[in-house]
PDB file of C-alpha atoms in Angstrom:
ATOM      1  CA  MET T   1       6.713  11.068 -53.272  1.00 86.00           C
ATOM      2  CA  LEU T   2      10.605  10.053 -53.842  1.00 90.00           C
ATOM      3  CA  GLN T   3      10.362  12.365 -56.897  1.00 91.00           C
ATOM      4  CA  LYS T   4      10.621  15.358 -53.672  1.00 91.00           C
ATOM      5  CA  LEU T   5      14.005  14.507 -53.140  1.00 91.00           C
ATOM      6  CA  PRO T   6      17.004  16.100 -54.256  1.00 89.00           C
ATOM      7  CA  GLY T   7      18.518  14.591 -57.531  1.00 91.00           C
ATOM      8  CA  VAL T   8      15.283  12.310 -58.233  1.00 93.00           C
ATOM      9  CA  GLY T   9      13.179  13.151 -61.224  1.00 94.00           C
ATOM     10  CA  ARG T  10      10.100  11.115 -62.696  1.00 94.00           C
ATOM     11  CA  ARG T  11      11.413   8.351 -63.921  1.00 95.00           C
ATOM     12  CA  SER T  12      13.727   7.578 -61.105  1.00 94.00           C
ATOM     13  CA  ALA T  13      11.193   8.034 -58.655  1.00 91.00           C
ATOM     14  CA  GLU T  14       8.849   5.280 -60.757  1.00 93.00           C
ATOM     15  CA  ARG T  15      11.767   2.856 -60.895  1.00 91.00           C
ATOM     16  CA  MET T  16      12.732   3.103 -57.303  1.00 89.00           C
ATOM     17  CA  THR T  17       9.050   2.766 -56.474  1.00 87.00           C
ATOM     18  CA  LEU T  18       8.229  -0.190 -58.669  1.00 88.00           C
ATOM     19  CA  ALA T  19      11.073  -2.223 -57.188  1.00 85.00           C
ATOM     20  CA  LEU T  20      10.019  -1.597 -54.066  1.00 86.00           C
ATOM     21  CA  ALA T  21       6.576  -2.432 -54.575  1.00 86.00           C
ATOM     22  CA  GLN T  22       7.614  -5.665 -56.520  1.00 86.00           C
ATOM     23  CA  GLY T  23      10.834  -6.401 -55.504  1.00 77.00           C
ATOM     24  CA  ASP T  24      12.630  -7.425 -51.861  1.00 75.00           C
ATOM     25  CA  ARG T  25       9.737  -6.922 -49.815  1.00 82.00           C
ATOM     26  CA  ALA T  26      12.384  -7.014 -46.640  1.00 86.00           C
ATOM     27  CA  LEU T  27      14.481  -4.017 -47.967  1.00 87.00           C
ATOM     28  CA  ALA T  28      11.325  -1.861 -48.264  1.00 87.00           C
ATOM     29  CA  ARG T  29      10.668  -2.412 -44.978  1.00 90.00           C
ATOM     30  CA  ARG T  30      14.469  -2.134 -43.770  1.00 92.00           C
ATOM     31  CA  LEU T  31      14.163   1.239 -45.828  1.00 90.00           C
ATOM     32  CA  SER T  32      10.906   1.985 -43.821  1.00 91.00           C
ATOM     33  CA  GLN T  33      12.333   0.704 -40.416  1.00 95.00           C
ATOM     34  CA  ALA T  34      15.545   3.369 -41.845  1.00 95.00           C
ATOM     35  CA  LEU T  35      13.865   6.123 -42.562  1.00 93.00           C
ATOM     36  CA  GLN T  36      11.493   6.309 -38.932  1.00 95.00           C
ATOM     37  CA  GLN T  37      14.990   5.595 -37.191  1.00 94.00           C
ATOM     38  CA  MET T  38      16.159   9.004 -38.431  1.00 94.00           C
ATOM     39  CA  ASP T  39      13.115  10.902 -38.360  1.00 94.00           C
ATOM     40  CA  GLU T  40      13.304   9.917 -34.577  1.00 95.00           C
ATOM     41  CA  GLU T  41      17.118  10.383 -33.798  1.00 96.00           C
ATOM     42  CA  VAL T  42      18.542  12.776 -36.799  1.00 96.00           C
ATOM     43  CA  VAL T  43      18.186  16.605 -35.893  1.00 96.00           C
ATOM     44  CA  SER T  44      20.125  19.784 -37.263  1.00 96.00           C
ATOM     45  CA  CYS T  45      22.912  20.800 -34.671  1.00 97.00           C
ATOM     46  CA  ALA T  46      21.950  23.390 -32.491  1.00 96.00           C
ATOM     47  CA  ARG T  47      25.156  25.722 -33.227  1.00 96.00           C
ATOM     48  CA  CYS T  48      25.535  24.555 -36.312  1.00 97.00           C
ATOM     49  CA  GLY T  49      22.952  23.214 -38.278  1.00 96.00           C
ATOM     50  CA  HIS T  50      24.889  20.180 -39.183  1.00 96.00           C
ATOM     51  CA  PRO T  51      23.187  16.943 -38.755  1.00 96.00           C
ATOM     52  CA  THR T  52      23.977  15.303 -36.021  1.00 96.00           C
ATOM     53  CA  THR T  53      21.772  12.697 -33.402  1.00 96.00           C
ATOM     54  CA  ARG T  54      19.641  14.188 -30.439  1.00 96.00           C
ATOM     55  CA  SER T  55      22.264  12.527 -28.073  1.00 96.00           C
ATOM     56  CA  GLN T  56      24.897  14.297 -29.668  1.00 96.00           C
ATOM     57  CA  ASP T  57      23.985  17.599 -30.399  1.00 96.00           C
ATOM     58  CA  PRO T  58      25.868  20.138 -30.243  1.00 97.00           C
ATOM     59  CA  CYS T  59      27.397  18.031 -33.070  1.00 97.00           C
ATOM     60  CA  THR T  60      30.892  16.650 -32.987  1.00 97.00           C
ATOM     61  CA  LEU T  61      32.372  19.444 -35.675  1.00 97.00           C
ATOM     62  CA  CYS T  62      30.992  21.921 -33.325  1.00 97.00           C
ATOM     63  CA  THR T  63      32.546  20.285 -29.571  1.00 97.00           C
ATOM     64  CA  ASP T  64      35.944  19.476 -31.618  1.00 97.00           C
ATOM     65  CA  PRO T  65      38.612  20.675 -29.280  1.00 97.00           C
ATOM     66  CA  GLU T  66      41.379  20.295 -32.468  1.00 97.00           C
ATOM     67  CA  ARG T  67      39.015  23.044 -34.584  1.00 97.00           C
ATOM     68  CA  ASP T  68      39.997  27.057 -34.557  1.00 97.00           C
ATOM     69  CA  PRO T  69      36.800  28.847 -32.267  1.00 96.00           C
ATOM     70  CA  ARG T  70      38.255  32.080 -33.828  1.00 97.00           C
ATOM     71  CA  LEU T  71      37.446  30.868 -37.494  1.00 97.00           C
ATOM     72  CA  LEU T  72      33.821  30.516 -38.269  1.00 98.00           C
ATOM     73  CA  CYS T  73      33.085  29.406 -41.954  1.00 97.00           C
ATOM     74  CA  VAL T  74      29.440  30.466 -43.180  1.00 98.00           C
ATOM     75  CA  VAL T  75      27.341  28.384 -45.755  1.00 97.00           C
ATOM     76  CA  GLU T  76      24.117  28.462 -47.244  1.00 97.00           C
ATOM     77  CA  ASP T  77      23.046  24.730 -46.020  1.00 96.00           C
ATOM     78  CA  PRO T  78      24.207  22.024 -44.546  1.00 97.00           C
ATOM     79  CA  GLY T  79      25.245  19.770 -47.428  1.00 94.00           C
ATOM     80  CA  ASP T  80      27.990  22.464 -48.037  1.00 95.00           C
ATOM     81  CA  ILE T  81      29.629  21.763 -44.721  1.00 97.00           C
ATOM     82  CA  VAL T  82      29.455  18.176 -45.777  1.00 95.00           C
ATOM     83  CA  ARG T  83      31.143  19.115 -49.308  1.00 94.00           C
ATOM     84  CA  LEU T  84      33.838  21.441 -47.355  1.00 94.00           C
ATOM     85  CA  GLU T  85      34.589  18.721 -44.775  1.00 95.00           C
ATOM     86  CA  ARG T  86      35.691  16.581 -47.944  1.00 93.00           C
ATOM     87  CA  THR T  87      38.360  18.386 -48.578  1.00 90.00           C
ATOM     88  CA  GLY T  88      40.047  18.043 -44.975  1.00 92.00           C
ATOM     89  CA  VAL T  89      41.388  21.882 -45.392  1.00 92.00           C
ATOM     90  CA  PHE T  90      39.086  23.904 -43.529  1.00 94.00           C
ATOM     91  CA  HIS T  91      39.944  23.278 -39.550  1.00 96.00           C
ATOM     92  CA  GLY T  92      37.576  26.156 -38.117  1.00 97.00           C
ATOM     93  CA  ARG T  93      33.870  25.829 -36.844  1.00 98.00           C
ATOM     94  CA  TYR T  94      30.444  26.416 -39.396  1.00 98.00           C
ATOM     95  CA  HIS T  95      27.511  27.737 -39.361  1.00 98.00           C
ATOM     96  CA  ALA T  96      24.514  26.910 -41.887  1.00 98.00           C
ATOM     97  CA  LEU T  97      22.137  29.861 -42.866  1.00 98.00           C
ATOM     98  CA  MET T  98      19.640  27.588 -44.412  1.00 97.00           C
ATOM     99  CA  GLY T  99      18.967  29.492 -47.518  1.00 97.00           C
ATOM    100  CA  LYS T 100      19.828  33.003 -48.910  1.00 97.00           C
ATOM    101  CA  LEU T 101      18.278  36.256 -49.144  1.00 97.00           C
ATOM    102  CA  SER T 102      15.762  36.271 -52.163  1.00 95.00           C
ATOM    103  CA  ALA T 103      13.717  39.046 -52.438  1.00 92.00           C
ATOM    104  CA  GLY T 104      11.893  36.886 -54.872  1.00 91.00           C
ATOM    105  CA  SER T 105      10.708  34.033 -52.507  1.00 92.00           C
ATOM    106  CA  GLY T 106      10.611  36.358 -49.671  1.00 93.00           C
ATOM    107  CA  THR T 107      13.559  35.128 -47.806  1.00 96.00           C
ATOM    108  CA  GLY T 108      14.856  38.209 -45.219  1.00 96.00           C
ATOM    109  CA  PRO T 109      17.234  38.260 -42.949  1.00 96.00           C
ATOM    110  CA  GLY T 110      14.416  36.980 -40.252  1.00 96.00           C
ATOM    111  CA  GLN T 111      14.063  34.107 -41.968  1.00 97.00           C
ATOM    112  CA  LEU T 112      17.573  32.478 -42.435  1.00 98.00           C
ATOM    113  CA  ARG T 113      19.509  31.687 -39.084  1.00 98.00           C
ATOM    114  CA  ILE T 114      21.698  35.297 -38.741  1.00 98.00           C
ATOM    115  CA  GLU T 115      20.526  36.163 -34.794  1.00 97.00           C
ATOM    116  CA  PRO T 116      22.097  32.821 -33.610  1.00 97.00           C
ATOM    117  CA  LEU T 117      25.279  33.687 -35.840  1.00 98.00           C
ATOM    118  CA  LEU T 118      25.949  36.912 -34.300  1.00 97.00           C
ATOM    119  CA  LYS T 119      25.209  35.332 -30.854  1.00 97.00           C
ATOM    120  CA  ARG T 120      27.751  32.629 -31.806  1.00 96.00           C
ATOM    121  CA  ILE T 121      30.128  34.805 -32.686  1.00 97.00           C
ATOM    122  CA  ALA T 122      30.155  37.241 -29.588  1.00 95.00           C
ATOM    123  CA  GLU T 123      29.936  34.237 -26.987  1.00 96.00           C
ATOM    124  CA  GLU T 124      32.601  32.352 -28.922  1.00 95.00           C
ATOM    125  CA  GLY T 125      35.228  34.754 -29.873  1.00 95.00           C
ATOM    126  CA  VAL T 126      34.876  34.505 -33.102  1.00 97.00           C
ATOM    127  CA  GLU T 127      37.724  36.818 -35.217  1.00 97.00           C
ATOM    128  CA  GLU T 128      37.173  35.554 -38.904  1.00 97.00           C
ATOM    129  CA  VAL T 129      34.063  34.822 -40.564  1.00 97.00           C
ATOM    130  CA  LEU T 130      34.696  32.582 -43.679  1.00 96.00           C
ATOM    131  CA  LEU T 131      31.680  33.129 -46.093  1.00 96.00           C
ATOM    132  CA  ALA T 132      31.673  29.909 -48.537  1.00 94.00           C
ATOM    133  CA  LEU T 133      28.547  31.017 -50.475  1.00 94.00           C
ATOM    134  CA  ASP T 134      27.025  30.083 -53.750  1.00 91.00           C
ATOM    135  CA  THR T 135      27.946  33.194 -56.301  1.00 84.00           C
ATOM    136  CA  ASP T 136      24.448  33.874 -57.812  1.00 88.00           C
ATOM    137  CA  THR T 137      22.570  36.815 -57.169  1.00 91.00           C
ATOM    138  CA  GLU T 138      20.913  35.959 -54.016  1.00 95.00           C
ATOM    139  CA  SER T 139      24.641  34.605 -52.562  1.00 94.00           C
ATOM    140  CA  GLU T 140      25.684  37.731 -53.778  1.00 92.00           C
ATOM    141  CA  THR T 141      23.285  39.572 -52.275  1.00 95.00           C
ATOM    142  CA  THR T 142      23.848  37.653 -49.031  1.00 97.00           C
ATOM    143  CA  ALA T 143      27.449  38.113 -48.758  1.00 96.00           C
ATOM    144  CA  GLY T 144      27.171  41.848 -49.183  1.00 96.00           C
ATOM    145  CA  TYR T 145      24.568  41.762 -46.499  1.00 97.00           C
ATOM    146  CA  LEU T 146      26.396  39.709 -44.110  1.00 98.00           C
ATOM    147  CA  ARG T 147      29.972  41.668 -44.714  1.00 97.00           C
ATOM    148  CA  GLU T 148      28.512  44.745 -43.804  1.00 97.00           C
ATOM    149  CA  LEU T 149      26.603  43.100 -40.536  1.00 97.00           C
ATOM    150  CA  LEU T 150      29.980  41.487 -39.275  1.00 97.00           C
ATOM    151  CA  GLU T 151      32.744  44.528 -40.030  1.00 97.00           C
ATOM    152  CA  SER T 152      30.716  46.686 -38.305  1.00 96.00           C
ATOM    153  CA  ARG T 153      31.017  44.466 -35.439  1.00 96.00           C
ATOM    154  CA  GLY T 154      34.597  44.459 -35.482  1.00 96.00           C
ATOM    155  CA  ILE T 155      34.878  40.997 -37.633  1.00 97.00           C
ATOM    156  CA  THR T 156      37.253  39.986 -40.310  1.00 96.00           C
ATOM    157  CA  VAL T 157      35.103  38.500 -43.247  1.00 96.00           C
ATOM    158  CA  THR T 158      37.047  36.743 -46.028  1.00 95.00           C
ATOM    159  CA  ARG T 159      35.325  34.397 -48.744  1.00 92.00           C
ATOM    160  CA  LEU T 160      36.277  32.071 -51.024  1.00 88.00           C
ATOM    161  CA  ALA T 161      38.613  32.656 -53.335  1.00 83.00           C
ATOM    162  CA  ARG T 162      37.271  32.638 -57.227  1.00 78.00           C
ATOM    163  CA  GLY T 163      38.452  31.415 -60.247  1.00 77.00           C
ATOM    164  CA  LEU T 164      39.616  29.169 -62.946  1.00 75.00           C
ATOM    165  CA  PRO T 165      37.922  25.250 -61.938  1.00 78.00           C
ATOM    166  CA  SER T 166      40.938  22.805 -62.197  1.00 77.00           C
ATOM    167  CA  GLY T 167      41.557  21.298 -65.136  1.00 80.00           C
ATOM    168  CA  SER T 168      38.808  24.113 -67.494  1.00 80.00           C
ATOM    169  CA  ALA T 169      39.602  25.900 -70.287  1.00 80.00           C
ATOM    170  CA  ILE T 170      39.099  29.741 -70.861  1.00 78.00           C
ATOM    171  CA  GLU T 171      37.111  29.326 -73.571  1.00 82.00           C
ATOM    172  CA  TYR T 172      34.701  27.608 -71.431  1.00 82.00           C
ATOM    173  CA  LEU T 173      34.175  29.705 -68.842  1.00 79.00           C
ATOM    174  CA  ASP T 174      31.395  32.577 -68.276  1.00 82.00           C
ATOM    175  CA  PRO T 175      32.245  35.901 -68.277  1.00 85.00           C
ATOM    176  CA  ASP T 176      31.936  35.816 -64.421  1.00 81.00           C
ATOM    177  CA  THR T 177      33.699  33.051 -63.525  1.00 79.00           C
ATOM    178  CA  LEU T 178      36.753  34.406 -65.871  1.00 82.00           C
ATOM    179  CA  ALA T 179      36.129  38.301 -64.370  1.00 83.00           C
ATOM    180  CA  GLY T 180      36.351  36.461 -60.610  1.00 79.00           C
ATOM    181  CA  ALA T 181      39.522  34.686 -61.722  1.00 79.00           C
ATOM    182  CA  VAL T 182      41.349  38.233 -62.731  1.00 81.00           C
ATOM    183  CA  ARG T 183      40.502  39.856 -59.849  1.00 81.00           C
ATOM    184  CA  ALA T 184      41.747  37.331 -57.430  1.00 79.00           C
ATOM    185  CA  ARG T 185      44.782  36.601 -59.464  1.00 77.00           C
ATOM    186  CA  GLU T 186      47.557  36.152 -57.265  1.00 75.00           C
ATOM    187  CA  ARG T 187      51.556  35.896 -57.786  1.00 74.00           C
ATOM    188  CA  PHE T 188      53.064  32.948 -60.118  1.00 72.00           C
ATOM    189  CA  GLU T 189      55.924  31.222 -57.676  1.00 75.00           C
TER     190      GLU T 189
END
């Protein structure tokens, strides 16, 4: 069961299971209670999809008056919101699609949170949508689909800059990353 968690392989799952079964039984009970409490109290924010509590839905990111309601960052999943928040540089609001378009897995626009996105944009006066999606083929397809959909409604669509990771060497970059860096070049100041 633990192996189904992201980042947990078979061996790690076995070690955790053995530690819980043979070790501190009080820890196993506390873990069980914490999981039960999470199941009862934690939900996805009705607006953005970020984890929140039932009593704080919509979440604090959606209700914070200091955030710019005209700027909406669209991500693939709620974990991306957490990663972007850690940077401390984005001060708009978020919207998690809960996936990406994928013909191979049968994920079309109807399986993603695109209709709620369009509703939010209309109701909240969003002027710019920042697409913070991955750069794989399915994410690029999703970005293109959203760009066409949103620009036809008069929304400014931007995306994260592409380029060289900090501390990297050109010799280790894949051609797509290097091409993106060349296309997104900027004036040296």
